[in-house]
């Protein structure tokens, strides 16, 4: 049998959430570090407990809504430039005062990220979904939740981050192809629903083009944020 490379997706949707990692000791790189539990000597000894940290993150949810977010870098059909965008936004997220959205409680702010890319036209579209500045549907019961002032600052920082970043393009085997993509279209999408927005849900254009272009043969397609386009077309 001959191995055939997995076609890269030209559209991927990621989820903001939390990633659970084993904490590391300052002097030890062992991710399996454990800590002894204080127990009553008259009772049976308890097994050691692992230290687990909860990190704001961006990626896929391989075990469902309650299992946390996993990084996409190990997926064969996710391109290097998309993984680089995830890395840049995850670093942005770690410094943000606004929390990721919690689907179980419907609280928080950052919700989802859609990326469309074309290697033929060297274009990249990013659509970032977020809850209203007053928080998710579950936040309406908490009068203390209001992200309005912080959102104004974070929005400008987000624009600057995506304008400045470059995302190196590599082959499926990790070979550098000698060029990088920049974000050529950026949109925000506010959504206060409990599930996912419909394709026609409005978006706000922040910078760049309003469409991404893809070339197939002699045809050039203009693809809008909510349009359907075959995701496994070599891009």
XYZ file of N, CA and C in Angstrom:
705
model
N 0.828 -1.188 0.000
C 0.000 0.000 0.000
C 0.871 1.248 0.000
N 0.457 2.270 -0.749
C 1.196 3.525 -0.811
C 0.465 4.579 0.007
N 1.224 5.271 0.841
C 0.628 6.318 1.666
C 0.251 7.522 0.815
N -0.951 8.038 1.017
C -1.426 9.223 0.295
C -1.613 10.352 1.295
N -0.981 11.526 1.071
C -1.119 12.645 2.028
C -2.576 13.039 2.220
N -2.925 13.364 3.448
C -4.280 13.808 3.761
C -4.495 15.225 3.245
N -5.538 15.486 2.460
C -5.774 16.858 1.971
C -5.987 17.815 3.139
N -5.386 18.977 3.028
C -5.534 19.990 4.069
C -6.878 20.694 3.923
N -7.502 20.973 5.029
C -8.771 21.702 5.019
C -8.506 23.190 4.809
N -9.340 23.832 3.979
C -9.194 25.280 3.784
C -10.166 26.074 4.659
N -10.975 25.349 5.451
C -11.828 26.002 6.444
C -11.847 25.130 7.697
N -11.590 25.765 8.846
C -11.593 25.032 10.111
C -12.248 25.909 11.171
N -13.040 25.284 12.036
C -13.682 25.988 13.141
C -13.093 25.483 14.460
N -12.621 26.402 15.275
C -12.025 26.083 16.562
C -12.908 26.635 17.689
N -12.706 26.118 18.887
C -13.490 26.518 20.048
C -12.585 27.091 21.130
N -12.990 28.209 21.711
C -12.311 28.737 22.891
C -12.785 27.959 24.115
N -11.884 27.707 25.031
C -12.246 26.978 26.233
C -11.056 26.871 27.158
N -10.969 25.745 27.854
C -9.876 25.519 28.800
C -9.200 24.190 28.498
N -7.889 24.199 28.625
C -7.091 22.985 28.467
C -6.538 22.614 29.831
N -6.606 21.328 30.151
C -6.154 20.854 31.460
C -4.800 20.173 31.306
N -3.791 20.678 32.013
C -2.432 20.143 31.902
C -1.903 19.831 33.299
N -0.986 18.888 33.357
C -0.337 18.587 34.619
C 0.627 19.706 34.964
N 0.552 20.173 36.189
C 1.435 21.233 36.645
C 2.844 20.693 36.795
N 3.832 21.590 36.604
C 5.229 21.206 36.699
C 5.873 21.884 37.892
N 6.740 21.155 38.553
C 7.513 21.731 39.637
C 8.573 22.658 39.045
N 8.964 23.688 39.779
C 9.946 24.644 39.273
C 11.265 23.987 38.916
N 11.604 22.889 39.581
C 12.886 22.248 39.352
C 12.745 20.882 38.694
N 11.587 20.615 38.127
C 11.359 19.296 37.567
C 10.460 19.422 36.346
N 10.837 18.762 35.247
C 10.051 18.828 34.023
C 9.144 17.627 33.862
N 8.990 16.831 34.906
C 8.170 15.634 34.839
C 6.693 16.001 34.908
N 5.953 15.735 33.824
C 4.540 16.078 33.797
C 3.712 15.130 34.663
N 4.305 14.045 35.091
C 3.571 13.097 35.922
C 3.818 13.330 37.405
N 4.298 14.505 37.740
C 4.570 14.840 39.142
C 3.310 14.672 39.976
N 3.465 14.129 41.159
C 2.329 13.946 42.058
C 2.606 14.633 43.378
N 1.574 14.818 44.152
C 1.724 15.399 45.476
C 0.982 14.528 46.470
N 1.587 14.276 47.609
C 0.980 13.411 48.605
C -0.230 14.091 49.248
N -1.242 13.318 49.541
C -2.442 13.829 50.185
C -2.330 13.631 51.693
N -2.643 14.665 52.468
C -2.622 14.545 53.920
C -3.813 13.702 54.355
N -3.513 12.632 55.081
C -4.582 11.736 55.505
C -4.456 11.437 56.989
N -5.538 10.987 57.535
C -5.555 10.546 58.935
C -4.845 9.200 59.013
N -3.830 9.039 59.909
C -3.080 7.780 59.972
C -3.946 6.588 60.332
N -5.122 6.842 60.873
C -6.003 5.728 61.248
C -6.841 5.236 60.078
N -6.795 5.965 58.975
C -7.582 5.566 57.809
C -6.659 4.954 56.767
N -7.248 4.374 55.754
C -6.456 3.778 54.687
C -5.745 4.871 53.900
N -4.507 4.607 53.468
C -3.759 5.616 52.697
C -4.463 5.923 51.380
N -4.429 7.191 51.010
C -5.060 7.629 49.770
C -4.012 7.729 48.662
N -4.408 7.488 47.426
C -3.444 7.613 46.323
C -3.020 9.065 46.145
N -1.810 9.288 45.637
C -1.347 10.664 45.417
C -2.204 11.369 44.381
N -2.313 12.661 44.523
C -3.120 13.461 43.598
C -2.210 14.228 42.647
N -2.571 14.244 41.381
C -1.813 15.011 40.397
C -2.267 16.463 40.409
N -1.312 17.353 40.252
C -1.633 18.770 40.165
C -2.049 19.080 38.731
N -3.222 19.622 38.576
C -3.732 19.933 37.243
C -4.028 21.423 37.148
N -3.547 22.026 36.079
C -3.805 23.439 35.843
C -4.851 23.595 34.743
N -5.627 24.647 34.844
C -6.681 24.971 33.879
C -6.223 26.193 33.097
N -5.923 26.011 31.794
C -5.384 27.088 30.970
C -6.395 27.521 29.911
N -6.595 28.827 29.768
C -7.417 29.336 28.671
C -6.766 28.925 27.359
N -7.559 28.363 26.452
C -6.970 27.767 25.260
C -7.917 27.866 24.071
N -7.435 27.351 22.927
C -8.183 27.397 21.671
C -7.860 26.134 20.891
N -8.882 25.449 20.392
C -8.629 24.221 19.640
C -9.896 23.432 19.425
N -9.769 22.093 19.504
C -10.902 21.193 19.332
C -11.343 20.626 20.677
N -12.524 20.020 20.678
C -13.060 19.400 21.898
C -13.209 17.898 21.646
N -12.107 17.145 21.711
C -12.142 15.726 21.321
C -13.001 14.841 22.199
N -13.231 15.240 23.446
C -14.037 14.402 24.345
C -15.375 15.051 24.692
N -15.785 16.044 23.917
C -17.075 16.671 24.160
C -16.968 17.925 25.007
N -18.139 18.464 25.368
C -18.205 19.758 26.039
C -17.510 19.773 27.389
N -17.470 18.647 28.081
C -16.938 18.645 29.444
C -15.478 18.231 29.534
N -14.857 17.886 28.409
C -13.504 17.337 28.464
C -12.385 18.313 28.199
N -12.698 19.574 27.980
C -11.653 20.550 27.727
C -11.280 20.646 26.254
N -10.406 21.608 25.959
C -9.991 21.903 24.592
C -8.623 21.296 24.319
N -8.477 20.650 23.174
C -7.200 20.065 22.771
C -6.579 20.821 21.620
N -5.254 20.894 21.592
C -4.555 21.606 20.521
C -4.704 20.850 19.203
N -4.786 21.574 18.067
C -5.022 20.918 16.778
C -3.755 20.457 16.062
N -2.592 20.682 16.649
C -1.328 20.490 15.936
C -1.062 19.049 15.515
N -1.693 18.086 16.154
C -1.460 16.697 15.785
C -2.361 16.191 14.682
N -3.266 17.018 14.180
C -4.206 16.603 13.132
C -3.551 16.744 11.762
N -3.548 15.676 10.985
C -2.848 15.681 9.702
C -3.488 16.594 8.669
N -4.783 16.898 8.819
C -5.456 17.722 7.812
C -5.586 19.190 8.210
N -4.874 19.608 9.270
C -4.872 21.001 9.683
C -3.536 21.619 9.290
N -3.565 22.698 8.537
C -2.337 23.266 7.971
C -1.489 23.957 9.032
N -0.227 24.149 8.698
C 0.718 24.801 9.606
C 0.299 26.237 9.897
N -0.226 26.942 8.884
C -0.604 28.332 9.097
C -1.803 28.451 10.041
N -2.729 27.491 9.966
C -3.858 27.525 10.895
C -3.402 27.251 12.322
N -2.479 26.313 12.477
C -1.937 26.035 13.807
C -1.194 27.253 14.349
N -0.511 27.985 13.480
C 0.206 29.194 13.915
C -0.766 30.280 14.366
N -1.902 30.400 13.679
C -2.922 31.360 14.093
C -3.454 30.992 15.476
N -3.692 29.704 15.692
C -4.139 29.242 17.007
C -3.107 29.601 18.076
N -1.821 29.406 17.783
C -0.766 29.724 18.755
C -0.768 31.208 19.109
N -0.891 32.064 18.096
C -0.871 33.506 18.332
C -2.078 33.925 19.172
N -3.251 33.409 18.847
C -4.451 33.793 19.588
C -4.491 33.160 20.981
N -3.875 32.007 21.139
C -3.812 31.415 22.474
C -2.912 32.262 23.379
N -1.819 32.771 22.832
C -0.965 33.669 23.608
C -1.713 34.953 23.948
N -2.472 35.470 22.988
C -3.317 36.637 23.235
C -4.312 36.350 24.353
N -4.912 35.167 24.306
C -5.938 34.785 25.272
C -5.384 34.719 26.691
N -4.139 34.249 26.822
C -3.548 34.107 28.160
C -3.381 35.461 28.847
N -3.287 36.532 28.054
C -3.102 37.869 28.615
C -4.407 38.651 28.690
N -5.501 38.031 28.258
C -6.777 38.739 28.206
C -7.529 38.632 29.526
N -8.136 39.727 29.984
C -8.971 39.666 31.193
C -10.346 39.058 30.918
N -10.673 38.856 29.653
C -11.972 38.294 29.298
C -11.878 36.768 29.254
N -12.786 36.051 29.895
C -12.692 34.588 29.980
C -13.275 33.883 28.758
N -12.792 32.674 28.463
C -13.442 31.855 27.439
C -14.870 31.511 27.831
N -15.663 31.209 26.845
C -17.062 30.855 27.058
C -17.156 29.451 27.645
N -18.038 29.275 28.620
C -18.287 27.981 29.236
C -19.630 27.453 28.713
N -19.629 26.432 27.834
C -20.885 25.974 27.235
C -21.866 25.343 28.218
N -21.372 24.833 29.333
C -22.289 24.216 30.293
C -23.078 25.258 31.085
N -22.408 26.357 31.426
C -23.077 27.410 32.202
C -23.507 28.588 31.332
N -23.056 28.600 30.056
C -23.349 29.693 29.126
C -22.875 31.036 29.680
N -21.664 31.016 30.222
C -21.042 32.227 30.743
C -19.695 32.430 30.068
N -19.196 33.656 30.127
C -17.901 33.958 29.530
C -18.033 34.780 28.263
N -16.909 34.937 27.549
C -16.894 35.875 26.424
C -16.418 35.252 25.102
N -15.162 34.780 25.046
C -14.612 34.254 23.783
C -15.284 32.929 23.434
N -15.806 32.779 22.210
C -16.602 31.596 21.897
C -15.977 30.694 20.832
N -15.755 31.179 19.628
C -15.296 30.305 18.553
C -14.479 31.096 17.535
N -13.750 30.364 16.717
C -12.894 30.972 15.697
C -13.021 30.168 14.411
N -13.311 30.847 13.316
C -13.353 30.215 12.000
C -12.231 30.785 11.148
N -11.468 29.900 10.505
C -10.365 30.317 9.636
C -10.598 29.743 8.252
N -10.482 30.581 7.234
C -10.486 30.158 5.834
C -9.157 30.588 5.218
N -8.517 29.694 4.483
C -7.246 30.047 3.839
C -7.213 29.542 2.398
N -6.376 30.179 1.607
C -6.082 29.711 0.248
C -4.587 29.869 0.003
N -3.928 28.772 -0.255
C -2.508 28.841 -0.584
C -2.294 29.302 -2.019
N -3.280 29.115 -2.860
C -3.138 29.573 -4.244
C -3.137 31.100 -4.326
N -4.040 31.729 -3.594
C -4.133 33.193 -3.659
C -3.425 33.870 -2.486
N -2.898 33.037 -1.556
C -2.174 33.544 -0.371
C -3.048 34.504 0.456
N -4.281 34.071 0.684
C -5.219 34.871 1.463
C -5.686 34.089 2.691
N -6.079 34.831 3.707
C -6.512 34.216 4.967
C -7.624 35.053 5.587
N -8.740 34.415 5.879
C -9.874 35.080 6.526
C -10.054 34.521 7.931
N -10.269 35.411 8.888
C -10.497 35.020 10.273
C -11.823 35.612 10.737
N -12.697 34.765 11.289
C -13.961 35.211 11.881
C -13.957 34.770 13.340
N -13.995 35.719 14.249
C -13.942 35.399 15.680
C -15.295 35.679 16.313
N -15.859 34.659 16.940
C -17.155 34.787 17.583
C -17.026 35.036 19.075
N -17.867 35.905 19.594
C -17.811 36.241 21.017
C -19.219 36.502 21.535
N -19.356 36.436 22.849
C -20.622 36.766 23.502
C -20.786 38.286 23.559
N -21.962 38.800 23.861
C -22.125 40.245 24.042
C -21.243 40.757 25.172
N -20.921 42.053 25.173
C -20.108 42.614 26.262
C -20.713 42.415 27.645
N -22.021 42.168 27.701
C -22.657 41.906 28.992
C -22.552 40.439 29.396
N -21.848 39.620 28.569
C -21.643 38.226 28.891
C -22.604 37.298 28.179
N -22.420 35.981 28.425
C -23.273 34.983 27.820
C -24.653 34.938 28.457
N -25.488 34.027 27.953
C -26.862 33.930 28.443
C -26.914 33.642 29.940
N -25.951 32.869 30.434
C -25.929 32.550 31.854
C -25.460 33.697 32.730
N -24.800 34.688 32.125
C -24.287 35.833 32.888
C -25.377 36.843 33.226
N -26.531 36.746 32.582
C -27.566 37.760 32.805
C -28.103 37.727 34.227
N -27.816 36.632 34.942
C -28.262 36.534 36.327
C -27.245 37.129 37.304
N -26.097 37.563 36.757
C -25.044 38.128 37.603
C -24.846 39.595 37.213
N -25.303 40.504 38.032
C -25.211 41.931 37.726
C -23.767 42.424 37.704
N -22.850 41.657 38.286
C -21.452 42.090 38.352
C -20.721 41.861 37.041
N -21.295 41.074 36.132
C -20.629 40.759 34.869
C -20.919 41.844 33.839
N -19.878 42.537 33.436
C -19.975 43.535 32.370
C -18.583 43.724 31.795
N -18.392 43.240 30.562
C -17.079 43.288 29.918
C -16.920 44.479 28.978
N -17.852 45.426 29.012
C -17.880 46.499 28.024
C -16.576 47.292 27.971
N -16.098 47.781 29.112
C -14.880 48.599 29.128
C -13.668 47.777 28.701
N -13.559 46.546 29.187
C -12.427 45.700 28.837
C -12.457 45.311 27.365
N -13.655 45.125 26.824
C -13.791 44.709 25.430
C -13.263 45.766 24.474
N -13.457 47.033 24.776
C -12.960 48.083 23.902
C -11.447 48.013 23.779
N -10.771 47.785 24.893
C -9.311 47.671 24.873
C -8.867 46.384 24.188
N -9.522 45.270 24.504
C -9.142 43.981 23.940
C -9.402 43.918 22.441
N -10.428 44.581 22.001
C -10.724 44.602 20.566
C -9.592 45.259 19.788
N -9.091 46.392 20.269
C -7.980 47.057 19.583
C -6.706 46.225 19.653
N -6.475 45.590 20.791
C -5.286 44.749 20.918
C -5.372 43.545 19.988
N -6.568 43.008 19.824
C -6.786 41.875 18.928
C -6.507 42.273 17.479
N -7.000 43.424 17.069
C -6.769 43.911 15.704
C -5.274 44.087 15.453
N -4.582 44.708 16.375
C -3.141 44.924 16.224
C -2.387 43.605 16.155
N -2.798 42.645 16.967
C -2.133 41.340 16.971
C -2.267 40.639 15.635
N -3.477 40.617 15.070
C -3.702 39.914 13.815
C -3.134 40.669 12.615
N -3.092 41.985 12.672
C -2.487 42.758 11.582
C -0.986 42.493 11.481
N -0.341 42.362 12.630
C 1.128 42.269 12.656
C 1.649 40.856 12.414
N 0.847 39.842 12.687
C 1.350 38.466 12.674
C 1.521 37.916 11.260
N 2.526 37.061 11.104
C 2.740 36.299 9.873
C 2.772 34.822 10.241
N 2.206 33.983 9.354
C 2.042 32.578 9.663
C 2.750 31.730 8.598
N 3.918 31.157 8.943
C 4.702 30.377 7.979
C 3.918 29.200 7.410
N 4.129 28.928 6.134
C 3.443 27.841 5.443
C 4.414 26.683 5.260
N 3.968 25.506 5.669
C 4.784 24.304 5.546
C 4.013 23.220 4.810
N 4.762 22.282 4.237
C 4.145 21.134 3.584
C 3.613 20.170 4.640
N 2.898 19.139 4.191
C 2.358 18.152 5.119
C 3.452 17.422 5.887
N 4.671 17.401 5.338
C 5.791 16.736 6.005
C 6.643 17.700 6.824
N 6.215 18.954 6.939
C 6.910 19.917 7.771
C 8.002 20.708 7.088
N 8.075 20.632 5.771
C 9.087 21.387 5.031
C 8.604 22.813 4.815
N 9.458 23.780 5.132
C 9.109 25.195 4.954
C 8.989 25.500 3.468
N 7.861 26.067 3.046
C 7.620 26.364 1.627
C 8.112 27.747 1.213
N 8.703 28.481 2.147
C 9.360 29.725 1.786
C 8.491 30.965 1.777
N 7.272 30.876 2.282
C 6.441 32.078 2.367
C 5.505 31.947 3.561
N 4.885 33.052 3.906
C 3.975 33.086 5.052
C 2.689 33.793 4.651
N 1.609 33.458 5.320
C 0.330 34.134 5.102
C 0.113 35.190 6.176
N -0.587 36.233 5.805
C -1.066 37.228 6.749
C -2.594 37.226 6.699
N -3.207 37.738 7.747
C -4.668 37.835 7.763
C -5.086 38.921 6.782
N -5.821 38.546 5.739
C -6.259 39.503 4.723
C -7.711 39.933 4.912
N -8.445 39.227 5.791
C -9.842 39.586 6.108
C -10.104 39.233 7.562
N -10.663 40.184 8.304
C -10.963 39.904 9.702
C -12.360 40.390 10.039
N -13.130 39.490 10.674
C -14.506 39.788 11.074
C -14.718 39.397 12.534
N -15.622 40.095 13.176
C -16.121 39.705 14.484
C -17.588 39.303 14.342
N -18.027 38.382 15.188
C -19.421 37.948 15.163
C -19.925 37.826 16.601
N -20.832 38.698 16.972
C -21.416 38.648 18.309
C -22.618 37.721 18.298
N -22.662 36.820 19.282
C -23.756 35.846 19.310
C -24.108 35.534 20.759
N -25.394 35.627 21.096
C -25.824 35.381 22.470
C -26.659 34.119 22.605
N -26.717 33.309 21.550
C -27.477 32.073 21.598
C -26.777 30.986 22.395
N -27.467 29.865 22.598
C -26.919 28.779 23.393
C -26.105 27.797 22.559
N -26.357 27.723 21.266
C -25.671 26.762 20.411
C -24.731 27.499 19.459
N -24.844 27.227 18.166
C -24.017 27.891 17.161
C -24.877 28.798 16.293
N -24.318 29.894 15.778
C -25.109 30.806 14.952
C -25.399 30.203 13.580
N -26.508 30.584 12.964
C -26.804 30.119 11.600
C -25.870 30.803 10.603
N -25.730 30.246 9.392
C -24.812 30.825 8.399
C -25.080 32.289 8.071
N -26.342 32.715 8.168
C -26.695 34.081 7.798
C -26.555 35.061 8.965
N -26.090 34.602 10.127
C -25.959 35.506 11.273
C -24.965 36.622 10.925
N -25.287 37.886 11.235
C -24.444 39.007 10.794
C -23.040 38.988 11.393
N -22.103 39.524 10.630
C -20.720 39.683 11.071
C -20.331 41.151 10.938
N -19.287 41.539 11.644
C -18.779 42.910 11.578
C -17.391 42.889 10.953
N -17.223 43.599 9.856
C -15.949 43.633 9.146
C -15.003 44.614 9.830
N -13.806 44.144 10.209
C -12.846 44.987 10.924
C -11.736 45.511 10.029
N -11.144 44.651 9.207
C -10.119 45.139 8.273
C -9.914 44.133 7.144
N -9.261 44.597 6.081
C -8.972 43.743 4.935
C -10.136 43.625 3.969
N -10.085 42.599 3.129
C -11.121 42.353 2.146
C -12.369 41.779 2.818
N -13.492 41.875 2.118
C -14.735 41.324 2.655
C -14.967 39.887 2.197
N -14.100 39.378 1.321
C -14.189 37.995 0.848
C -12.772 37.427 0.769
N -12.709 36.103 0.682
C -11.453 35.433 0.372
C -11.605 34.817 -1.018
N -10.552 34.872 -1.800
C -10.608 34.357 -3.170
C -9.915 32.996 -3.245
N -10.523 32.097 -4.032
C -9.938 30.787 -4.291
C -9.987 30.516 -5.783
N -8.922 29.942 -6.315
C -8.830 29.642 -7.741
C -8.950 28.151 -7.967
N -9.855 27.768 -8.841
C -10.015 26.385 -9.268
C -10.034 26.374 -10.787
N -8.984 25.845 -11.386
C -8.876 25.881 -12.842
C -8.828 27.316 -13.336
N -9.726 27.664 -14.238
C -9.782 29.023 -14.774
C -10.743 29.915 -14.000
N -11.340 29.369 -12.960
C -12.347 30.122 -12.207
C -11.758 30.681 -10.911
N -12.201 31.876 -10.563
C -11.860 32.482 -9.278
C -13.147 32.681 -8.491
N -13.215 32.071 -7.317
C -14.400 32.157 -6.473
C -14.168 33.186 -5.372
N -15.183 33.989 -5.093
C -15.153 34.923 -3.977
C -16.032 34.339 -2.867
N -15.409 34.054 -1.726
C -16.072 33.325 -0.654
C -16.286 34.251 0.531
N -17.537 34.432 0.919
C -17.880 35.299 2.046
C -17.774 34.510 3.352
N -17.823 35.187 4.503
C -17.647 34.492 5.783
C -18.595 33.316 6.024
N -19.863 33.458 5.640
C -20.830 32.395 5.918
C -21.100 31.469 4.769
N -20.351 31.594 3.654
C -20.633 30.803 2.458
C -20.174 29.358 2.623
N -20.857 28.459 1.910
C -20.398 27.066 1.856
C -19.382 26.935 0.741
N -18.290 26.255 1.026
C -17.288 25.940 0.004
C -16.602 24.658 0.445
N -16.339 23.771 -0.501
C -15.753 22.471 -0.188
C -14.473 22.634 0.641
N -14.475 22.062 1.855
C -13.371 22.329 2.783
C -12.119 21.531 2.470
N -12.213 20.478 1.646
C -11.034 19.692 1.345
C -10.464 19.957 -0.038
N -10.922 21.020 -0.679
C -10.318 21.423 -1.942
C -8.893 21.858 -1.667
N -7.883 21.286 -2.351
C -6.507 21.699 -2.095
C -6.379 23.197 -2.275
N -5.949 23.871 -1.188
C -5.897 25.322 -1.225
C -4.511 25.855 -1.171
